Structures are given as structure tokens and as C-alpha cells.
Amino acid sequence: MKKLGLSLAILSVILTGGCGFTDTPTELMRAPAADGNQQSINQAVMQFLPPGSQLTVPLHPEESSAVSLQDLTGDGSPEVIAFYKTEKTDYEIGVLVLTQSGGNWKKAASFSGIGRELDYVQYVDLTGDGIPEMLIGWGGGDGLNKELSVYSFKENTPQELLKQSYTVMAVGDLIGDEQQELTLIIHDHSSLTSKAEVYGATDNTLTKWTEISLEGSINGYEKAIIGKASATTKGIFIEAGLGAHSAMTELLIFDDGHLRRPLANLGEENPTFKPYSLYSEDINGDGIIEIGIHTQPPGTDDLSMAEIPWIASYYQWDGGTGLTHVEDHFQSYNLGFDFRIPEKWKDKFTVERNPDPGVNVVHMVYNGQNGENKATLLTFQMIPQQEWAKMEKSFEGKQTPYLVLSEASKKVLVAIQPQKPGNLSGAALREYNSLLLTTDEIRQLFRPLKMPL
């Protein structure tokens, strides 16, 4: 069922009118698509929320909201669902479900769960009957496992179909039949054991299909997604933190009713090992999920782990026990950008950052003859808005070519194109010139960096 958000007008009234609510979080402002009378919905939520309550927003998925409309019973008439916390306790989250009868909203159900935060909320059909279940993840705080409750609504009464602890979870079509499945990753810190469980529909009932053991001697699991691992095969991509300076990605393939780990080569180095977490995503927009692995640029061996300007290299599963390289990116969280490395730069560049932490500058540098011939190919610089007019005048006075890439949070991000280098000649200069980018190429290779959740 399509998720419908309450309009900004409704939510702003709910949050500012007489229930002790504070400023409106942006997460509560979802797209206006409500069919019912907005004023009556507003009044109903106000009427049935306990005194002193405050709406609470789910942490995951990203598009979740504190108040939404969902048809939980399959009768074609959506219910209002609101999540809230009261002043009485920090360890309880309330759920309010309203239904419409005779043109009036009434309370259909009200229940609560134990948790300091609302980790996850989604409405998805897991039983195959065409009616969405309500998935609620109750969170206890950092470092603690959560607990998932899956509810169906029969005659406006919530029935708990599943209650299970989890570390991270993912929902998606795992077998390609347009039916959604649930994957739970469960990590036990005490026993240092982990497993993945898959739940799906069997005869219109939610059942556990299979499970598989995972690495248990790790710091923790951070994220899981379901998506295409190849053009013909779906997979579960699980991100794990191994230690202070190490992480990996676990790939699970659902095959003939069971899960398998195609990249788990016993006795060999894990091919997805990386110094820091780098989450899997469809980096090139081809519909297939890529696994991110860091690559160290040339000439940075003397730098500490934290100082190395790592390259984000992305790989696709090759269908066997290995990975195939797709493309490289440089991603700067300080400057907030992602720059796809052009193919023609392969093995001919490195990255240099200004050692002064107060100067937000990154240089993409030509690295010819194993570093004997070096010259700047492109510079990225973040400039405070109040200094931009002065910097812009300086660029123009020196006839320095530049390109404004973004203006946000009172900062201007610019790409500065180089002048002709004086230290190159002959073949090195010709190779250098072949690597230079046009302004159109820079725009195509640049994108704002989406911060990981």
C-alpha cells in the first residue's frame, strides 16, 4: 500500500497547539496527500493523544514520519497512525490508531512498546494477503539490540504476528516475485555469535524461511539492504564494523530456499575488508548494488589512517566468489561532495589534502612517472559565504577558471581549474593535458554527498 503523509498544515497545528509540543521537526512534514478532511484529522489526533504527549519520529527508514495514513484492514478506508512519547517515562512509546466511521474519527486501538527510541516503522505486506502489516522496531539506545514487533489488524485489533530481537533489518523483494520479505540480523555481544534470519509469506502466514550463521567476533552490524546483486540475482548486503579501523560487507544470496555467503572464502583474506565503513549502494544507477571498498592513493604511505584521503572504489559481485571493479569516487565528508573519478585518470592521479584542518581544500593531482611528474588537475575548496565575494574577485583578477558547485549552509563549494603547469614538458605535459576536465565534465562527475544514517 502506498504510504500517505499528513500535510504540513495538519502537522504544524498538531505540534504547536496545546499539547506541550515544541518546534516542528522536518521529519514530520511529509508530502500532503491525505484524502480526508484535514481539520477533522487534526482534531482527532489532538483529542486522542494523552495529555503531555509529544510525537516521535522513527529513525528508519529515512522517509518515515510520526503521523501517517495507512489502510491497515484492507477495506479501502485508511487509518491514522500516530507515534508518541509521554512525560511519564523515557522507556515507553505509544501507538495510536484512529479509524473513520460515519464521518467521524474514533480510536480503534492504542498500545505501547518498551523502548527509548522508535528505531523502525514500515507498513508492508509480509503475509501475501494484499493487506500491509505494521512493523515497529523498539530501540533501547546505542549499542543495544532492538526488538521488532509485526502487527496485523483484524477488526481494528492489533495482532502480534512476530516478536524478535534484531541488530539491523531489511525489507525487500528477495526472490523477485514482487512479494516483500523480512531479513533480521541478530548479533549477540555476549556470546560473540551472529545470524541472519529471513521471514516471508507461506499460505498467507508470516513464517521463518531460513537462517544462516554470520561472523560473531565483530564490533557490530550497522546496516542491511536488499537489492540486486547481479542482473538476475537478488542479495542481502550487510555492513559490519570489525574494529576501530576495519569494516567489511557481508553478501548473502537466497538460493533454493537457503542463504549462502558467496564471498566468504575460508582461509583467504576477506575481499570486502576496508579501513572504515563504506556502505553498499547502486553507485552508478544501473539497478545493481555495488560494494564499497577503500583504496589508498599513491604517495600517502607516510600518512596516518585518519590522514589518508581514501578513494571509494565500488565493485559488483561477479556471480561466483569474487568482485568486479565498477568505478572509483572521492568522497569528502568535510566538504560534502562526491566526485566520480574519470576513467582516463586511472593509475595517473593521487589526492592531496591541505594539512591545516582549518582550510577545506582538496587537490586532485596528476601523478606521472610514479610521482616524479606532479601537477594539480583540479582543486575543490569550501569557502565561507562571508568570504566568497573577496575570493571571487581574486579568482577573476588572476583569471583563475573556477566553477561554483554548491551553495549551502552559508558555504560555497568551488572547483578551481589549474593554470598551465611550469614544471612539465614533453610527454608528461601532453599526458597531463589529456587528463584535464571541461566544466561540463566536472558538473557531470560531481554530486552532493549524502551523509550516511
Tab-separated table of C-alpha atoms in Angstrom:
chain	number	residue	atom	x	y	z
A	1	MET	CA	0.000	0.000	0.000
A	2	LYS	CA	1.219	3.429	-0.820
A	3	LYS	CA	2.265	5.471	2.178
A	4	LEU	CA	0.429	8.738	2.679
A	5	GLY	CA	1.784	11.560	4.820
A	6	LEU	CA	-0.171	14.215	6.628
A	7	SER	CA	0.138	17.697	5.229
A	8	LEU	CA	2.364	20.377	6.702
A	9	ALA	CA	-0.720	22.317	7.659
A	10	ILE	CA	-2.035	19.446	9.784
A	11	LEU	CA	1.241	18.683	11.454
A	12	SER	CA	2.139	22.259	12.252
A	13	VAL	CA	-1.184	22.671	14.049
A	14	ILE	CA	-0.769	19.354	15.857
A	15	LEU	CA	2.704	20.226	17.040
A	16	THR	CA	2.063	23.768	18.137
A	17	GLY	CA	-1.379	23.589	19.633
A	18	GLY	CA	-1.824	22.940	23.322
A	19	CYS	CA	-0.194	19.520	23.849
A	20	GLY	CA	3.182	20.711	25.038
A	21	PHE	CA	4.797	20.238	21.611
A	22	THR	CA	7.857	22.162	20.551
A	23	ASP	CA	9.231	23.220	17.157
A	24	THR	CA	8.222	21.040	14.219
A	25	PRO	CA	10.953	18.551	13.149
A	26	THR	CA	11.341	18.395	9.389
A	27	GLU	CA	10.864	14.627	9.552
A	28	LEU	CA	7.219	15.201	10.492
A	29	MET	CA	6.497	17.207	7.334
A	30	ARG	CA	5.691	14.585	4.750
A	31	ALA	CA	4.100	15.138	1.367
A	32	PRO	CA	0.455	16.287	1.524
A	33	ALA	CA	-1.714	13.517	0.128
A	34	ALA	CA	-4.458	12.976	2.705
A	35	ASP	CA	-7.927	12.325	1.250
A	36	GLY	CA	-9.869	13.039	4.411
A	37	ASN	CA	-10.794	16.348	5.930
A	38	GLN	CA	-7.577	17.817	7.266
A	39	GLN	CA	-9.185	19.709	10.084
A	40	SER	CA	-11.033	16.630	11.363
A	41	ILE	CA	-7.810	14.584	11.321
A	42	ASN	CA	-6.025	17.319	13.238
A	43	GLN	CA	-8.764	17.485	15.830
A	44	ALA	CA	-8.883	13.697	16.155
A	45	VAL	CA	-5.156	13.348	16.823
A	46	MET	CA	-5.337	16.221	19.318
A	47	GLN	CA	-8.315	14.651	21.016
A	48	PHE	CA	-6.942	11.164	21.486
A	49	LEU	CA	-3.278	11.819	22.271
A	50	PRO	CA	-2.678	11.573	26.039
A	51	PRO	CA	-2.003	14.901	27.812
A	52	GLY	CA	1.651	15.888	27.757
A	53	SER	CA	2.417	13.678	24.761
A	54	GLN	CA	4.920	14.518	22.066
A	55	LEU	CA	5.010	12.954	18.645
A	56	THR	CA	8.138	10.899	17.992
A	57	VAL	CA	9.735	10.219	14.619
A	58	PRO	CA	11.059	6.784	13.544
A	59	LEU	CA	14.789	6.727	12.821
A	60	HIS	CA	14.368	4.326	9.893
A	61	PRO	CA	13.523	4.197	7.045
A	62	GLU	CA	14.519	7.730	6.091
A	63	GLU	CA	11.064	8.632	4.749
A	64	SER	CA	9.199	7.563	7.910
A	65	SER	CA	7.006	10.033	9.776
A	66	ALA	CA	5.383	10.321	13.197
A	67	VAL	CA	1.844	10.508	11.763
A	68	SER	CA	0.640	8.778	8.619
A	69	LEU	CA	-2.387	7.360	6.831
A	70	GLN	CA	-2.470	3.628	6.039
A	71	ASP	CA	-5.195	1.170	5.124
A	72	LEU	CA	-4.377	-1.455	7.749
A	73	THR	CA	-7.566	-3.509	7.302
A	74	GLY	CA	-7.889	-3.625	3.511
A	75	ASP	CA	-11.340	-2.021	3.460
A	76	GLY	CA	-10.221	0.884	1.263
A	77	SER	CA	-10.505	3.408	4.090
A	78	PRO	CA	-7.166	4.489	5.620
A	79	GLU	CA	-6.489	4.664	9.328
A	80	VAL	CA	-4.491	7.399	11.057
A	81	ILE	CA	-1.435	6.095	12.931
A	82	ALA	CA	0.482	8.319	15.352
A	83	PHE	CA	3.555	7.528	17.453
A	84	TYR	CA	4.215	9.441	20.637
A	85	LYS	CA	6.054	9.603	23.941
A	86	THR	CA	4.717	10.947	27.202
A	87	GLU	CA	6.383	12.805	30.049
A	88	LYS	CA	5.831	9.854	32.382
A	89	THR	CA	8.648	7.597	31.145
A	90	ASP	CA	11.601	7.587	28.771
A	91	TYR	CA	11.232	3.856	28.106
A	92	GLU	CA	7.773	3.626	26.576
A	93	ILE	CA	6.473	4.581	23.117
A	94	GLY	CA	2.771	4.817	22.407
A	95	VAL	CA	0.904	3.936	19.218
A	96	LEU	CA	-2.460	5.487	18.428
A	97	VAL	CA	-4.676	4.130	15.631
A	98	LEU	CA	-7.768	6.069	14.553
A	99	THR	CA	-10.459	4.904	12.156
A	100	GLN	CA	-13.276	6.814	10.487
A	101	SER	CA	-16.921	5.873	10.948
A	102	GLY	CA	-19.911	7.942	9.902
A	103	GLY	CA	-17.671	10.860	9.019
A	104	ASN	CA	-16.081	10.965	12.475
A	105	TRP	CA	-12.707	9.742	13.687
A	106	LYS	CA	-12.641	7.356	16.641
A	107	LYS	CA	-9.935	5.481	18.479
A	108	ALA	CA	-9.600	1.979	17.045
A	109	ALA	CA	-6.575	0.913	19.057
A	110	SER	CA	-3.978	2.230	21.442
A	111	PHE	CA	-0.979	0.272	22.655
A	112	SER	CA	2.637	0.789	23.631
A	113	GLY	CA	6.029	-0.842	23.463
A	114	ILE	CA	9.186	-0.719	25.538
A	115	GLY	CA	11.943	1.421	24.063
A	116	ARG	CA	13.779	4.729	24.406
A	117	GLU	CA	13.520	5.403	20.689
A	118	LEU	CA	11.461	4.386	17.707
A	119	ASP	CA	14.060	2.657	15.555
A	120	TYR	CA	11.926	1.484	12.647
A	121	VAL	CA	8.387	1.831	11.270
A	122	GLN	CA	7.132	0.474	7.979
A	123	TYR	CA	3.861	-0.729	6.514
A	124	VAL	CA	4.322	-3.639	4.124
A	125	ASP	CA	2.501	-6.833	3.180
A	126	LEU	CA	4.592	-9.691	4.580
A	127	THR	CA	1.871	-12.371	4.604
A	128	GLY	CA	0.855	-12.159	0.942
A	129	ASP	CA	-2.805	-11.317	1.591
A	130	GLY	CA	-2.590	-7.877	-0.030
A	131	ILE	CA	-3.000	-6.021	3.283
A	132	PRO	CA	0.016	-4.325	4.884
A	133	GLU	CA	1.340	-5.311	8.267
A	134	MET	CA	2.741	-2.728	10.678
A	135	LEU	CA	6.420	-3.235	11.500
A	136	ILE	CA	7.646	-1.438	14.623
A	137	GLY	CA	11.223	-1.581	15.861
A	138	TRP	CA	11.608	-0.591	19.512
A	139	GLY	CA	15.120	0.678	20.297
A	140	GLY	CA	16.890	0.771	23.645
A	141	GLY	CA	19.729	3.103	22.657
A	142	ASP	CA	23.248	2.910	21.248
A	143	GLY	CA	24.944	-0.464	21.453
A	144	LEU	CA	21.794	-2.368	22.401
A	145	ASN	CA	19.795	-4.750	20.255
A	146	LYS	CA	16.297	-3.701	19.278
A	147	GLU	CA	13.045	-5.616	19.256
A	148	LEU	CA	10.779	-5.914	16.231
A	149	SER	CA	7.031	-6.353	16.505
A	150	VAL	CA	4.987	-7.194	13.405
A	151	TYR	CA	1.270	-6.475	13.737
A	152	SER	CA	-1.725	-7.247	11.548
A	153	PHE	CA	-5.080	-5.573	12.158
A	154	LYS	CA	-8.166	-7.735	12.305
A	155	GLU	CA	-11.424	-5.963	13.149
A	156	ASN	CA	-9.360	-2.933	14.202
A	157	THR	CA	-7.479	-5.002	16.769
A	158	PRO	CA	-3.695	-5.333	16.534
A	159	GLN	CA	-2.470	-8.932	16.468
A	160	GLU	CA	1.241	-9.502	17.003
A	161	LEU	CA	2.490	-11.923	14.341
A	162	LEU	CA	6.175	-11.769	15.251
A	163	LYS	CA	8.304	-10.507	18.102
A	164	GLN	CA	12.046	-10.848	17.646
A	165	SER	CA	15.218	-9.070	18.703
A	166	TYR	CA	17.455	-7.676	15.965
A	167	THR	CA	20.532	-5.570	15.395
A	168	VAL	CA	19.713	-4.331	11.890
A	169	MET	CA	16.948	-5.278	9.496
A	170	ALA	CA	15.958	-5.014	5.857
A	171	VAL	CA	12.701	-5.394	3.952
A	172	GLY	CA	12.539	-6.070	0.230
A	173	ASP	CA	11.706	-8.461	-2.585
A	174	LEU	CA	14.381	-11.095	-2.093
A	175	ILE	CA	13.262	-13.674	-4.676
A	176	GLY	CA	11.903	-11.430	-7.433
A	177	ASP	CA	8.198	-12.295	-7.140
A	178	GLU	CA	7.099	-8.758	-6.140
A	179	GLN	CA	6.346	-10.009	-2.618
A	180	GLN	CA	8.225	-8.450	0.292
A	181	GLU	CA	10.433	-10.444	2.649
A	182	LEU	CA	11.964	-9.528	6.010
A	183	THR	CA	15.601	-10.076	6.985
A	184	LEU	CA	16.793	-9.725	10.575
A	185	ILE	CA	20.478	-9.599	11.531
A	186	ILE	CA	20.991	-10.600	15.156
A	187	HIS	CA	24.338	-10.071	16.876
A	188	ASP	CA	24.865	-11.361	20.434
A	189	HIS	CA	27.712	-9.367	22.006
A	190	SER	CA	27.920	-11.698	24.994
A	191	SER	CA	28.358	-14.978	23.128
A	192	LEU	CA	30.015	-13.353	20.072
A	193	THR	CA	27.576	-15.094	17.743
A	194	SER	CA	25.531	-13.690	14.874
A	195	LYS	CA	22.954	-14.907	12.419
A	196	ALA	CA	20.676	-13.733	9.638
A	197	GLU	CA	17.039	-14.801	9.563
A	198	VAL	CA	14.673	-14.497	6.586
A	199	TYR	CA	10.897	-14.330	7.063
A	200	GLY	CA	8.331	-14.491	4.288
A	201	ALA	CA	4.797	-15.466	3.338
A	202	THR	CA	3.704	-19.102	3.438
A	203	ASP	CA	-0.007	-19.706	2.820
A	204	ASN	CA	-0.815	-16.137	3.892
A	205	THR	CA	1.106	-16.604	7.123
A	206	LEU	CA	4.390	-14.972	8.147
A	207	THR	CA	6.942	-17.728	8.741
A	208	LYS	CA	10.704	-18.046	9.139
A	209	TRP	CA	12.093	-19.463	5.918
A	210	THR	CA	15.729	-19.957	6.792
A	211	GLU	CA	18.710	-18.673	8.771
A	212	ILE	CA	22.485	-18.678	8.488
A	213	SER	CA	25.346	-18.060	10.916
A	214	LEU	CA	27.441	-14.918	10.416
A	215	GLU	CA	30.671	-13.560	11.864
A	216	GLY	CA	30.192	-13.057	15.602
A	217	SER	CA	33.584	-11.675	16.677
A	218	ILE	CA	32.920	-8.157	15.431
A	219	ASN	CA	32.089	-4.765	16.888
A	220	GLY	CA	28.615	-4.809	15.408
A	221	TYR	CA	26.374	-4.760	12.367
A	222	GLU	CA	25.433	-1.307	11.113
A	223	LYS	CA	23.089	-1.585	8.143
A	224	ALA	CA	21.416	-4.065	5.783
A	225	ILE	CA	19.693	-3.621	2.430
A	226	ILE	CA	18.034	-5.956	-0.073
A	227	GLY	CA	18.658	-5.360	-3.759
A	228	LYS	CA	20.051	-6.767	-6.976
A	229	ALA	CA	23.444	-8.418	-6.540
A	230	SER	CA	23.584	-9.090	-10.281
A	231	ALA	CA	21.288	-8.634	-13.257
A	232	THR	CA	19.445	-11.854	-12.353
A	233	THR	CA	20.013	-12.399	-8.622
A	234	LYS	CA	18.849	-10.531	-5.529
A	235	GLY	CA	21.022	-10.319	-2.428
A	236	ILE	CA	21.255	-9.026	1.129
A	237	PHE	CA	24.114	-6.581	1.716
A	238	ILE	CA	25.112	-6.318	5.384
A	239	GLU	CA	27.599	-3.762	6.718
A	240	ALA	CA	29.735	-4.763	9.701
A	241	GLY	CA	32.229	-2.849	11.835
A	242	LEU	CA	35.128	-5.106	12.800
A	243	GLY	CA	37.213	-2.757	14.922
A	244	ALA	CA	38.399	0.806	15.297
A	245	HIS	CA	39.971	0.755	11.815
A	246	SER	CA	38.284	-2.046	9.929
A	247	ALA	CA	34.950	-2.979	8.410
A	248	MET	CA	33.507	-5.409	5.879
A	249	THR	CA	30.413	-6.095	3.804
A	250	GLU	CA	28.657	-9.452	4.026
A	251	LEU	CA	26.734	-10.588	0.921
A	252	LEU	CA	24.006	-13.202	1.300
A	253	ILE	CA	22.313	-14.891	-1.664
A	254	PHE	CA	18.956	-16.684	-1.288
A	255	ASP	CA	19.300	-19.889	-3.291
A	256	ASP	CA	16.852	-22.825	-3.361
A	257	GLY	CA	15.305	-21.891	-0.025
A	258	HIS	CA	18.601	-21.308	1.761
A	259	LEU	CA	21.092	-18.493	2.313
A	260	ARG	CA	24.700	-18.732	1.207
A	261	ARG	CA	27.768	-16.476	1.556
A	262	PRO	CA	29.488	-16.387	-1.849
A	263	LEU	CA	32.287	-14.073	-0.705
A	264	ALA	CA	33.175	-15.970	2.473
A	265	ASN	CA	36.367	-17.658	1.292
A	266	LEU	CA	37.722	-19.502	4.314
A	267	GLY	CA	41.482	-19.211	4.646
A	268	GLU	CA	41.670	-16.231	2.322
A	269	GLU	CA	41.555	-12.509	3.009
A	270	ASN	CA	38.044	-11.125	3.014
A	271	PRO	CA	37.651	-9.346	-0.358
A	272	THR	CA	35.381	-6.703	1.195
A	273	PHE	CA	37.755	-5.719	4.025
A	274	LYS	CA	38.097	-1.933	4.371
A	275	PRO	CA	39.579	0.505	6.938
A	276	TYR	CA	36.261	2.258	7.577
A	277	SER	CA	32.609	1.591	6.847
A	278	LEU	CA	31.622	2.316	3.260
A	279	TYR	CA	28.039	1.315	2.664
A	280	SER	CA	26.852	-0.594	-0.374
A	281	GLU	CA	24.668	1.281	-2.860
A	282	ASP	CA	23.758	1.464	-6.521
A	283	ILE	CA	26.513	3.972	-7.183
A	284	ASN	CA	26.175	4.104	-10.982
A	285	GLY	CA	22.381	3.874	-11.332
A	286	ASP	CA	22.302	0.558	-13.214
A	287	GLY	CA	19.916	-1.078	-10.722
A	288	ILE	CA	22.606	-3.348	-9.242
A	289	ILE	CA	24.061	-2.764	-5.771
A	290	GLU	CA	27.798	-2.121	-5.579
A	291	ILE	CA	30.029	-2.923	-2.592
A	292	GLY	CA	32.303	-0.090	-1.484
A	293	ILE	CA	35.950	-0.741	-0.579
A	294	HIS	CA	38.589	1.893	0.184
A	295	THR	CA	41.710	2.269	-1.971
A	296	GLN	CA	44.771	4.165	-0.783
A	297	PRO	CA	46.031	6.830	-3.233
A	298	PRO	CA	49.685	6.721	-4.345
A	299	GLY	CA	52.190	8.669	-2.281
A	300	THR	CA	50.266	8.501	1.006
A	301	ASP	CA	52.153	5.671	2.734
A	302	ASP	CA	53.619	8.015	5.342
A	303	LEU	CA	50.218	9.312	6.442
A	304	SER	CA	48.229	8.006	9.372
A	305	MET	CA	44.944	6.177	8.759
A	306	ALA	CA	42.963	9.297	9.613
A	307	GLU	CA	45.062	11.485	7.314
A	308	ILE	CA	44.833	9.309	4.193
A	309	PRO	CA	42.447	10.763	1.559
A	310	TRP	CA	40.879	7.384	0.747
A	311	ILE	CA	39.372	6.628	-2.636
A	312	ALA	CA	35.967	4.901	-2.526
A	313	SER	CA	36.167	2.030	-5.023
A	314	TYR	CA	32.930	0.228	-5.899
A	315	TYR	CA	32.585	-3.383	-7.015
A	316	GLN	CA	29.817	-5.693	-8.210
A	317	TRP	CA	29.527	-9.360	-7.322
A	318	ASP	CA	30.786	-11.410	-10.279
A	319	GLY	CA	28.255	-14.211	-9.771
A	320	GLY	CA	30.895	-16.511	-8.294
A	321	THR	CA	33.243	-15.937	-5.382
A	322	GLY	CA	34.724	-12.604	-6.419
A	323	LEU	CA	34.118	-8.969	-7.265
A	324	THR	CA	34.404	-6.886	-10.442
A	325	HIS	CA	35.524	-3.260	-10.281
A	326	VAL	CA	32.914	-0.721	-11.465
A	327	GLU	CA	34.172	2.788	-10.684
A	328	ASP	CA	36.052	4.988	-8.195
A	329	HIS	CA	34.906	8.051	-6.274
A	330	PHE	CA	36.498	10.578	-3.987
A	331	GLN	CA	34.099	11.416	-1.178
A	332	SER	CA	34.764	14.303	1.191
A	333	TYR	CA	32.526	14.474	4.248
A	334	ASN	CA	34.150	17.738	5.355
A	335	LEU	CA	33.378	19.438	2.057
A	336	GLY	CA	30.185	17.475	1.418
A	337	PHE	CA	30.789	16.218	-2.115
A	338	ASP	CA	31.199	13.036	-4.133
A	339	PHE	CA	33.434	13.189	-7.216
A	340	ARG	CA	33.440	10.259	-9.625
A	341	ILE	CA	36.961	9.644	-10.873
A	342	PRO	CA	37.017	9.749	-14.702
A	343	GLU	CA	38.242	6.610	-16.441
A	344	LYS	CA	41.086	8.485	-18.123
A	345	TRP	CA	42.585	9.286	-14.705
A	346	LYS	CA	43.022	5.608	-13.806
A	347	ASP	CA	46.503	4.974	-12.322
A	348	LYS	CA	47.563	8.527	-13.208
A	349	PHE	CA	46.406	10.602	-10.236
A	350	THR	CA	46.553	10.968	-6.478
A	351	VAL	CA	44.802	13.092	-3.858
A	352	GLU	CA	46.343	15.680	-1.560
A	353	ARG	CA	44.636	17.499	1.285
A	354	ASN	CA	45.772	20.675	2.993
A	355	PRO	CA	47.377	19.652	6.308
A	356	ASP	CA	45.778	22.657	8.029
A	357	PRO	CA	42.400	21.376	9.364
A	358	GLY	CA	41.022	24.910	9.172
A	359	VAL	CA	41.482	25.039	5.386
A	360	ASN	CA	38.926	22.969	3.490
A	361	VAL	CA	40.881	22.261	0.293
A	362	VAL	CA	41.374	19.039	-1.673
A	363	HIS	CA	43.713	18.752	-4.672
A	364	MET	CA	43.333	16.105	-7.384
A	365	VAL	CA	46.901	15.741	-8.639
A	366	TYR	CA	48.483	14.312	-11.798
A	367	ASN	CA	50.868	11.553	-10.691
A	368	GLY	CA	53.067	10.708	-13.697
A	369	GLN	CA	56.139	8.506	-13.685
A	370	ASN	CA	55.323	7.132	-10.216
A	371	GLY	CA	55.141	10.591	-8.735
A	372	GLU	CA	58.154	12.103	-10.456
A	373	ASN	CA	55.891	14.359	-12.528
A	374	LYS	CA	53.166	16.030	-10.476
A	375	ALA	CA	50.759	18.880	-11.198
A	376	THR	CA	47.306	19.837	-9.969
A	377	LEU	CA	44.428	18.611	-12.142
A	378	LEU	CA	41.565	20.081	-10.106
A	379	THR	CA	41.093	21.733	-6.720
A	380	PHE	CA	37.978	21.658	-4.536
A	381	GLN	CA	37.641	24.381	-1.919
A	382	MET	CA	34.930	25.228	0.584
A	383	ILE	CA	34.703	28.966	1.240
A	384	PRO	CA	32.608	30.666	3.942
A	385	GLN	CA	29.827	32.754	2.424
A	386	GLN	CA	31.101	35.955	4.044
A	387	GLU	CA	34.478	35.490	2.331
A	388	TRP	CA	33.129	34.491	-1.059
A	389	ALA	CA	32.867	37.949	-2.617
A	390	LYS	CA	36.542	38.616	-1.844
A	391	MET	CA	37.629	35.197	-3.157
A	392	GLU	CA	35.549	35.572	-6.308
A	393	LYS	CA	37.175	38.926	-7.040
A	394	SER	CA	40.602	37.326	-6.503
A	395	PHE	CA	39.804	34.488	-8.931
A	396	GLU	CA	38.644	36.913	-11.575
A	397	GLY	CA	41.613	39.236	-11.047
A	398	LYS	CA	44.061	36.374	-11.539
A	399	GLN	CA	41.958	34.950	-14.395
A	400	THR	CA	41.673	31.690	-12.483
A	401	PRO	CA	38.965	29.465	-14.018
A	402	TYR	CA	36.517	28.221	-11.390
A	403	LEU	CA	33.083	26.636	-11.140
A	404	VAL	CA	30.589	27.070	-8.287
A	405	LEU	CA	29.300	23.596	-7.458
A	406	SER	CA	27.033	24.294	-4.487
A	407	GLU	CA	25.947	26.965	-2.037
A	408	ALA	CA	24.529	25.683	1.231
A	409	SER	CA	24.823	26.249	4.985
A	410	LYS	CA	26.474	29.633	4.399
A	411	LYS	CA	29.310	27.986	2.465
A	412	VAL	CA	30.307	27.981	-1.199
A	413	LEU	CA	31.944	24.913	-2.756
A	414	VAL	CA	34.011	25.684	-5.849
A	415	ALA	CA	36.051	23.628	-8.303
A	416	ILE	CA	39.188	25.507	-9.350
A	417	GLN	CA	40.709	24.583	-12.687
A	418	PRO	CA	44.502	24.823	-12.972
A	419	GLN	CA	46.665	27.195	-14.917
A	420	LYS	CA	49.319	25.736	-17.232
A	421	PRO	CA	51.953	23.973	-15.057
A	422	GLY	CA	55.504	25.226	-15.363
A	423	ASN	CA	57.191	22.027	-14.224
A	424	LEU	CA	56.023	19.716	-17.028
A	425	SER	CA	57.160	19.362	-20.594
A	426	GLY	CA	57.235	16.892	-23.454
A	427	ALA	CA	55.359	13.603	-22.987
A	428	ALA	CA	54.462	14.419	-19.368
A	429	LEU	CA	52.819	17.698	-20.378
A	430	ARG	CA	50.917	16.017	-23.201
A	431	GLU	CA	49.634	13.327	-20.852
A	432	TYR	CA	48.711	15.931	-18.236
A	433	ASN	CA	46.762	17.992	-20.792
A	434	SER	CA	44.830	14.871	-21.865
A	435	LEU	CA	43.606	14.446	-18.279
A	436	LEU	CA	42.220	17.954	-17.815
A	437	LEU	CA	38.436	18.244	-17.473
A	438	THR	CA	35.983	20.658	-19.036
A	439	THR	CA	33.416	22.462	-16.863
A	440	ASP	CA	30.695	20.183	-18.269
A	441	GLU	CA	32.697	17.091	-17.303
A	442	ILE	CA	33.212	18.442	-13.776
A	443	ARG	CA	29.474	19.030	-13.385
A	444	GLN	CA	28.686	15.507	-14.570
A	445	LEU	CA	31.219	13.903	-12.224
A	446	PHE	CA	30.159	15.934	-9.163
A	447	ARG	CA	27.253	15.328	-6.815
A	448	PRO	CA	26.459	16.426	-3.255
A	449	LEU	CA	27.431	13.760	-0.774
A	450	LYS	CA	24.569	12.112	1.043
A	451	MET	CA	25.596	11.612	4.632
A	452	PRO	CA	25.175	8.029	5.939
A	453	LEU	CA	22.474	7.448	8.522
